[in-house]
Coordinates of C-alpha atoms and ligand atoms in Angstrom, one line a residue:
M1 CA 81.6 108.8 84.1
M2 CA 78.2 107.1 83.9
K3 CA 78.4 106.1 87.5
S4 CA 78.9 109.6 89.0
Q5 CA 76.2 111.2 86.7
K6 CA 73.8 108.6 87.9
R7 CA 74.8 109.2 91.5
D8 CA 74.2 112.9 91.2
T9 CA 70.7 112.6 90.0
D10 CA 69.2 109.8 92.0
K11 CA 69.8 107.9 95.1
P12 CA 72.1 104.9 94.7
K13 CA 70.1 101.8 94.2
V14 CA 70.4 99.1 96.9
L15 CA 71.6 96.0 95.2
L16 CA 72.1 93.7 98.1
E17 CA 70.6 93.8 101.6
L18 CA 71.0 91.5 104.6
R19 CA 68.5 91.7 107.3
N20 CA 69.3 90.2 110.7
V21 CA 71.2 87.3 109.1
S22 CA 72.4 84.7 111.5
K23 CA 74.2 81.4 110.9
I24 CA 74.6 78.7 113.6
Y25 CA 76.7 75.7 112.7
R26 CA 75.7 72.6 114.5
I27 CA 78.5 70.4 115.3
P28 CA 77.6 66.8 116.1
K29 CA 78.3 66.0 119.8
N30 CA 80.0 69.4 120.2
G31 CA 77.2 71.9 120.5
S32 CA 77.0 74.8 118.1
I33 CA 78.9 77.8 116.8
V34 CA 77.3 81.1 116.2
A35 CA 79.3 82.2 113.1
V36 CA 77.1 85.2 112.1
E37 CA 74.8 87.0 114.5
S38 CA 72.0 89.2 113.3
A39 CA 74.1 91.0 110.6
S40 CA 72.4 93.7 108.6
F41 CA 73.9 95.9 105.9
V42 CA 73.3 97.0 102.4
V43 CA 75.5 97.3 99.3
H44 CA 74.6 99.8 96.6
E45 CA 74.9 99.5 92.9
G46 CA 78.4 100.2 91.7
E47 CA 79.8 100.2 95.2
F48 CA 83.1 98.5 96.3
V49 CA 82.7 97.4 99.9
T50 CA 85.2 95.6 102.0
L51 CA 84.3 93.3 104.9
I52 CA 87.1 93.1 107.4
G53 CA 87.6 91.3 110.7
P54 CA 89.9 88.8 112.4
S55 CA 90.1 85.2 111.5
G56 CA 87.0 83.2 112.4
C57 CA 84.7 86.3 112.8
G58 CA 82.3 85.1 110.1
K59 CA 83.4 86.8 106.9
S60 CA 83.4 83.8 104.7
T61 CA 80.2 82.5 106.2
T62 CA 78.5 85.9 105.3
L63 CA 79.8 85.7 101.7
R64 CA 78.6 82.1 101.3
I65 CA 75.2 83.0 102.5
I66 CA 75.1 85.9 100.0
G67 CA 76.3 83.6 97.2
G68 CA 73.7 81.0 98.1
F69 CA 76.2 78.3 99.0
I70 CA 74.8 78.0 102.5
K71 CA 71.4 78.9 104.1
P72 CA 71.2 81.3 106.9
T73 CA 69.7 80.0 110.1
A74 CA 67.7 83.2 110.5
G75 CA 67.2 86.5 108.6
E76 CA 66.7 87.5 104.9
V77 CA 68.9 88.2 102.0
Y78 CA 67.6 90.5 99.3
I79 CA 69.0 91.1 95.8
E80 CA 67.5 94.0 94.0
G81 CA 64.7 94.0 96.5
K82 CA 63.9 90.3 96.0
L83 CA 64.1 87.8 98.7
V84 CA 66.6 85.2 97.6
N85 CA 66.9 82.9 100.6
D86 CA 65.5 80.0 98.7
L87 CA 67.5 80.5 95.5
G88 CA 70.6 78.4 94.8
P89 CA 73.9 79.9 93.7
E90 CA 73.2 79.3 90.0
E91 CA 70.0 81.3 90.2
R92 CA 71.7 84.3 91.8
N93 CA 74.5 85.2 89.4
I94 CA 76.8 86.2 92.2
P95 CA 80.1 84.5 91.6
M96 CA 82.8 84.2 94.2
V97 CA 86.5 84.7 93.7
F98 CA 88.5 82.6 96.2
Q99 CA 91.9 82.8 97.7
N100 CA 93.0 79.4 96.1
Y101 CA 91.6 80.6 92.7
A102 CA 89.6 77.3 92.3
L103 CA 90.5 77.0 88.6
F104 CA 89.8 73.8 86.7
P105 CA 93.2 72.3 86.4
H106 CA 92.5 70.2 83.4
L107 CA 91.0 73.2 81.4
T108 CA 93.1 75.8 79.6
V109 CA 92.9 79.5 80.4
F110 CA 90.5 80.0 77.6
E111 CA 88.3 77.0 78.7
N112 CA 88.3 78.2 82.3
I113 CA 87.2 81.7 81.4
A114 CA 84.7 80.3 78.8
Y115 CA 83.2 77.8 81.2
G116 CA 80.3 79.8 82.6
L117 CA 79.4 81.3 79.2
K118 CA 79.3 77.8 77.7
A119 CA 77.1 76.7 80.6
R120 CA 74.7 79.5 79.5
R121 CA 74.7 78.0 76.0
L122 CA 76.1 81.1 74.4
P123 CA 77.0 80.7 70.7
S124 CA 80.8 79.9 70.3
D125 CA 81.6 83.2 68.5
A126 CA 80.1 85.2 71.3
V127 CA 82.1 83.1 73.9
A128 CA 85.3 83.7 71.9
H129 CA 84.6 87.4 71.7
D130 CA 83.9 87.8 75.5
V131 CA 86.9 85.6 76.5
A132 CA 89.2 87.6 74.2
M133 CA 88.0 90.9 75.7
M134 CA 88.7 89.6 79.2
C135 CA 92.1 88.4 78.3
Q136 CA 92.8 91.8 76.8
M137 CA 91.6 93.7 79.9
L138 CA 93.4 91.5 82.3
N139 CA 96.7 91.2 80.5
L140 CA 96.3 87.4 79.8
V141 CA 96.8 87.6 76.0
G142 CA 99.1 84.8 74.9
T143 CA 98.2 82.5 77.9
E144 CA 94.9 81.3 76.4
S145 CA 96.1 77.8 75.6
R146 CA 98.0 77.2 78.8
F147 CA 96.9 75.1 81.8
P148 CA 96.7 76.8 85.3
S149 CA 99.7 74.9 86.4
E150 CA 101.7 76.6 83.7
L151 CA 100.8 80.1 85.0
S152 CA 102.3 82.3 87.8
D153 CA 100.2 83.0 90.9
G154 CA 99.3 86.4 89.7
Q155 CA 98.2 85.1 86.3
Q156 CA 96.1 82.4 87.9
Q157 CA 94.4 85.0 90.1
R158 CA 93.6 87.1 87.0
V159 CA 92.2 84.1 85.2
A160 CA 89.9 83.5 88.3
L161 CA 88.9 87.2 88.1
A162 CA 88.3 86.9 84.3
R163 CA 86.2 83.9 84.8
A164 CA 84.0 85.7 87.2
L165 CA 83.8 89.0 85.4
V166 CA 83.0 87.5 82.0
L167 CA 79.6 86.5 83.4
K168 CA 78.8 90.2 84.0
P169 CA 77.6 89.4 87.5
K170 CA 75.3 91.7 89.5
I171 CA 77.7 91.5 92.4
L172 CA 81.1 89.9 92.7
L173 CA 82.2 88.4 95.9
F174 CA 85.9 88.1 96.8
D175 CA 87.1 86.0 99.6
E176 CA 90.6 87.0 100.5
P177 CA 91.5 86.7 96.9
L178 CA 95.0 88.0 97.1
S179 CA 96.4 86.4 100.3
N180 CA 98.4 83.9 98.2
L181 CA 100.3 86.7 96.4
D182 CA 103.4 88.5 97.6
A183 CA 103.0 92.1 98.8
R184 CA 103.9 93.8 95.5
L185 CA 101.7 91.6 93.4
R186 CA 98.9 92.1 95.9
I187 CA 99.0 95.8 95.5
Q188 CA 99.1 95.5 91.7
T189 CA 96.3 93.0 91.6
R190 CA 94.1 95.0 94.0
A191 CA 94.5 98.1 91.8
E192 CA 93.6 95.9 88.8
I193 CA 90.4 94.6 90.6
K194 CA 89.4 98.2 91.5
R195 CA 90.0 99.3 87.9
M196 CA 88.0 96.5 86.5
Q197 CA 85.2 97.1 88.9
Q198 CA 85.1 100.8 87.9
I199 CA 85.3 100.1 84.1
L200 CA 82.6 97.4 84.2
N201 CA 80.6 99.2 86.9
I202 CA 80.4 96.1 88.9
T203 CA 79.3 95.9 92.5
A204 CA 81.8 94.2 94.7
L205 CA 81.9 92.8 98.3
Y206 CA 85.5 92.1 99.2
V207 CA 86.6 90.1 102.2
T208 CA 90.0 90.5 103.9
H209 CA 91.6 90.4 107.2
D210 CA 94.4 92.7 106.1
Q211 CA 93.8 96.2 107.3
A212 CA 95.8 97.9 104.5
E213 CA 93.9 96.0 102.0
A214 CA 90.5 96.8 103.6
L215 CA 91.2 100.5 103.8
G216 CA 93.1 101.0 100.5
S217 CA 90.4 101.1 97.9
P218 CA 86.8 100.7 98.9
D219 CA 83.9 103.1 99.0
R220 CA 82.9 101.6 102.3
V221 CA 84.3 99.3 105.0
I222 CA 82.3 97.0 107.2
V223 CA 84.1 95.8 110.3
M224 CA 83.0 92.4 111.8
N225 CA 83.9 90.7 115.1
N226 CA 82.5 87.6 116.7
G227 CA 79.8 87.3 114.0
Q228 CA 78.6 90.8 114.5
I229 CA 78.8 94.0 112.4
I230 CA 80.7 96.4 114.7
Q231 CA 81.0 99.5 112.4
E232 CA 80.5 100.6 108.9
G233 CA 81.5 103.7 107.1
N234 CA 84.0 105.1 104.6
P235 CA 87.6 104.1 105.3
R236 CA 88.6 107.5 106.6
E237 CA 85.6 107.6 109.1
V238 CA 86.4 104.1 110.4
Y239 CA 90.1 104.8 110.7
D240 CA 89.7 108.3 112.4
R241 CA 86.6 107.5 114.4
P242 CA 86.7 103.8 115.5
R243 CA 83.5 103.2 117.4
T244 CA 84.8 100.6 119.8
P245 CA 88.2 99.7 121.3
F246 CA 88.2 96.6 119.2
V247 CA 88.0 98.7 115.9
A248 CA 90.7 101.0 117.2
D249 CA 92.9 98.0 118.1
F250 CA 92.2 96.1 114.8
I251 CA 92.3 99.0 112.4
S252 CA 95.0 101.3 113.8
N253 CA 96.8 99.1 116.4
A254 CA 96.0 101.8 118.9
N255 CA 97.7 102.2 122.3
F256 CA 95.3 101.9 125.2
Y257 CA 95.6 103.4 128.7
D258 CA 93.3 104.2 131.6
A259 CA 92.1 107.8 131.5
Y260 CA 90.9 109.5 134.7
V261 CA 88.3 112.2 134.1
L262 CA 89.4 115.4 135.9
S263 CA 86.5 117.6 134.6
V264 CA 83.9 117.6 131.9
G265 CA 83.3 120.9 130.1
E266 CA 80.7 121.8 127.4
R267 CA 82.9 120.7 124.5
D268 CA 85.9 119.0 126.0
V269 CA 86.8 116.5 128.7
L270 CA 89.9 116.9 130.7
I271 CA 91.6 113.6 131.4
S272 CA 94.8 112.4 133.1
V273 CA 96.8 109.7 131.4
Q274 CA 100.0 108.5 133.0
E275 CA 100.1 111.8 135.0
L276 CA 99.7 113.9 131.8
E277 CA 96.7 116.0 131.3
F278 CA 94.9 116.2 128.0
S279 CA 91.8 118.1 126.9
V280 CA 89.9 115.8 124.5
P281 CA 86.8 116.9 122.5
L282 CA 83.7 115.4 124.0
A283 CA 82.7 114.3 120.5
N284 CA 85.6 111.8 120.7
C285 CA 83.9 110.0 123.6
D286 CA 81.4 107.2 123.1
H287 CA 79.2 108.4 125.9
I288 CA 78.9 111.5 128.1
P289 CA 81.4 110.9 130.9
A290 CA 81.3 112.3 134.5
R291 CA 84.0 113.6 136.7
D292 CA 86.1 110.9 138.4
D293 CA 85.1 108.3 135.8
V294 CA 87.8 106.0 134.5
L295 CA 87.8 105.6 130.8
L296 CA 89.8 103.8 128.2
V297 CA 91.7 106.1 125.9
A298 CA 93.0 104.9 122.4
I299 CA 95.9 106.7 120.9
N300 CA 96.7 105.9 117.4
P301 CA 100.5 105.3 117.0
I302 CA 100.8 107.6 113.9
T303 CA 99.4 110.6 115.8
I304 CA 102.4 110.9 118.1
A305 CA 105.3 113.1 117.0
L306 CA 108.8 112.4 118.1
A307 CA 111.7 115.0 118.2
P308 CA 115.1 115.1 119.6
L309 CA 115.0 116.1 123.3
G310 CA 114.7 119.8 123.9
T311 CA 112.9 120.5 120.6
S312 CA 109.6 122.3 121.3
L313 CA 106.8 120.9 119.2
G314 CA 103.8 122.1 121.2
Q315 CA 102.0 121.8 124.5
M316 CA 101.2 118.2 124.9
Q317 CA 104.7 117.0 125.4
C318 CA 106.7 114.7 127.6
E319 CA 110.1 113.0 127.6
G320 CA 110.7 109.4 126.5
E321 CA 113.4 106.9 125.9
I322 CA 113.5 104.8 122.7
E323 CA 113.2 101.2 123.9
H324 CA 112.9 99.4 120.6
S325 CA 113.2 100.6 117.0
L326 CA 112.2 98.8 113.8
F327 CA 112.8 99.9 110.3
G328 CA 109.7 98.9 108.3
G329 CA 110.5 100.4 104.8
H330 CA 107.5 102.5 104.4
S331 CA 107.5 103.4 108.1
L332 CA 109.6 103.5 111.3
Q333 CA 108.2 101.9 114.3
Y334 CA 109.2 102.6 117.8
T335 CA 108.4 101.5 121.4
V336 CA 109.0 104.5 123.6
R337 CA 109.2 104.3 127.4
F338 CA 107.5 107.3 129.2
G339 CA 106.6 107.4 132.8
S340 CA 105.8 103.9 134.0
T341 CA 104.7 102.6 130.7
T342 CA 105.5 102.3 127.0
I343 CA 103.8 103.6 123.8
R344 CA 104.0 102.5 120.2
V345 CA 104.8 105.3 117.7
V346 CA 104.7 104.9 114.0
H347 CA 106.2 107.4 111.6
P348 CA 105.9 107.3 107.8
N349 CA 109.3 107.1 106.1
I350 CA 108.6 109.9 103.6
Q351 CA 111.1 109.5 100.8
G352 CA 113.6 108.1 103.2
S353 CA 114.0 111.4 104.9
E354 CA 112.8 110.4 108.3
V355 CA 115.6 110.3 111.0
Q356 CA 115.7 107.0 112.8
Y357 CA 116.2 107.2 116.6
S358 CA 118.5 104.6 118.1
V359 CA 117.6 102.6 121.1
G360 CA 118.4 104.4 124.3
S361 CA 118.1 107.9 122.8
M362 CA 115.9 110.4 124.6
V363 CA 113.2 112.1 122.7
S364 CA 110.3 114.4 123.3
L365 CA 106.8 113.0 122.5
T366 CA 104.1 115.3 121.4
F367 CA 100.5 114.1 121.5
N368 CA 97.5 115.3 119.5
P369 CA 94.6 114.9 121.9
T370 CA 92.0 115.9 119.3
S371 CA 92.7 112.5 117.7
F372 CA 92.3 110.5 121.0
R373 CA 89.2 108.3 121.3
L374 CA 87.6 107.7 124.7
Y375 CA 85.5 104.7 125.6
E376 CA 83.5 103.6 128.5
V377 CA 85.1 100.6 130.2
K378 CA 82.7 97.7 129.9
G379 CA 82.4 94.6 132.0
Ligands
ATP1 N1 81.3 74.3 108.1 C1 81.5 74.7 109.3 N2 81.1 73.9 110.3 C2 81.3 74.4 111.6 N3 81.8 75.5 111.9 C3 82.2 76.3 111.0 C4 82.1 76.0 109.6 N4 82.6 77.0 108.8 C5 83.0 77.9 109.7 N5 82.8 77.5 110.9 C6 83.1 78.3 112.1 O1 82.4 79.5 112.0 C7 83.1 80.7 112.4 C8 83.2 81.7 111.3 O2 84.0 81.0 110.3 P1 84.3 81.9 108.9 O3 84.9 80.9 108.0 O4 83.1 82.5 108.4 O5 85.4 82.9 109.4 P2 86.2 84.0 108.6 O6 86.0 85.3 109.2 O7 86.1 83.8 107.2 O8 87.8 83.5 109.0 P3 89.1 83.6 108.2 O9 89.6 85.0 108.2 O10 90.0 82.7 109.0 O11 88.8 83.0 106.8 C9 84.5 80.0 112.9 O12 84.4 79.9 114.3 C10 84.5 78.7 112.2 O13 85.3 77.8 112.9
MG2 MG1 87.3 83.2 105.6

C-alpha cells in the first residue's frame, strides 16, 4: 500500500501538533475551570489516533480547539507546520463527526452529503459523482432521497461520516461518534471507519471514553485525565505498561494493593503483597525503590490464572474462594477472596470452553509477577 511504502522511505510527516495548549473556561460568578492544561502531542499523516479519558477530562475541548471552534487560552496549534490559532473552522478543513450526528433534518441524504461540496461551489456533476462514490463506499445506495428521520441510527452515522469524508479533509475529528449505537453496530461502524480511513489515507483523531473502542483499532492512544496528557503510545504499550495508577485503573481495571519492598536486586525487586512474596522486574517500577518502601502494585485482572484447588500451575500460587461470579459473554469475571482481601479476575471465554466456577468454590490463584506494575505512593 502507498502508506507503508511511504513510511518505509521517509519519516512520517507531522500533520497536527499541539504545543502546551491550555483552555480555561471562565464561568461568570463561579470562577474558572481548567479544561485542558498544557497539552502537547503530534499526529502524523495517515495515522489513526484515539484520545481517551474519563468524562470531563477535556477531550471534546481539545478537539474543538483543533477544529477551530474555540480558541485556546494558551499554547499553539500547528497544521502542516503552520500556526492556525487565528484561523476559523472553515479555513482549517478539519471536520468533526459528532455523537449526535448533527445532520440537517430538512435535507435528504444526498443533500446532507453534498452540502460541503456545494458550499465550495463545485460543479453539480462533480458533486453528484463524489456523493455517489461516498454512498457506494458507505453502503448508503438507495437511501439518497430519504431524510435523516427515515434512517436507522447506523445509517445516520454513516451519512455523518460520508458528509465529512467527501470533503477529503486533512484530518477528521471524531467526538464519541458511536456512543448512540448498540454494541454490535458500534463494532461494525468502527471497523467501517477504520477501513475508510485506510482506503482514503485519512488522518484521524478519535475521542472516546470506552476502553475497548480506544484500544481496538488505533495506531496510537493518548490517555488524558484532568485536562492533562498522562500517557501516549501504541495500544499494546499503554495496556501492558500503564505509566500511572490512573492509567492502570482506567485502561485495565487493575487491582491495587500495598506492596512492601523486602529487597532490591540488580534486576528485580522482591515485594510482599498480602503476605505473598513476588519478584517483580525493576523495569516494571516507575522509580528505583529502596528496601522497606511501601509501593502500590497494580495487578491486571486478566493476568491471574484460576484452577481447581490442588492443581499446580506454577510457583506464585495461593488459595482463594470465589465470592462473586459474572458471566459476561466474551469473558468470565470473578471476585476471589484470598487472605484478608479480594481480587478481581477476568478470563476470556474462548469458544465457550472456559469452566465457570460457582460461588463458594475453592480455587488456586496463580499470579504472573512479570506483569505487575509498581508505583511510588504519592501524596
Ligand atoms: N462551554 C463550557 N463552559 C464551561 N465549562 C465547560 C464548557 N465546556 C466544557 N466545560 C468543562 O470543561 C471540562 C472538560 O469538558 P469536556 O467537554 O472537554 O470533557 P470531555 O472529556 O469531552 O467529557 P465527556 O467524556 O463527558 O464528553 C469539564 O469540567 C466541563 O464541565
Ligand atoms: Mg466530550
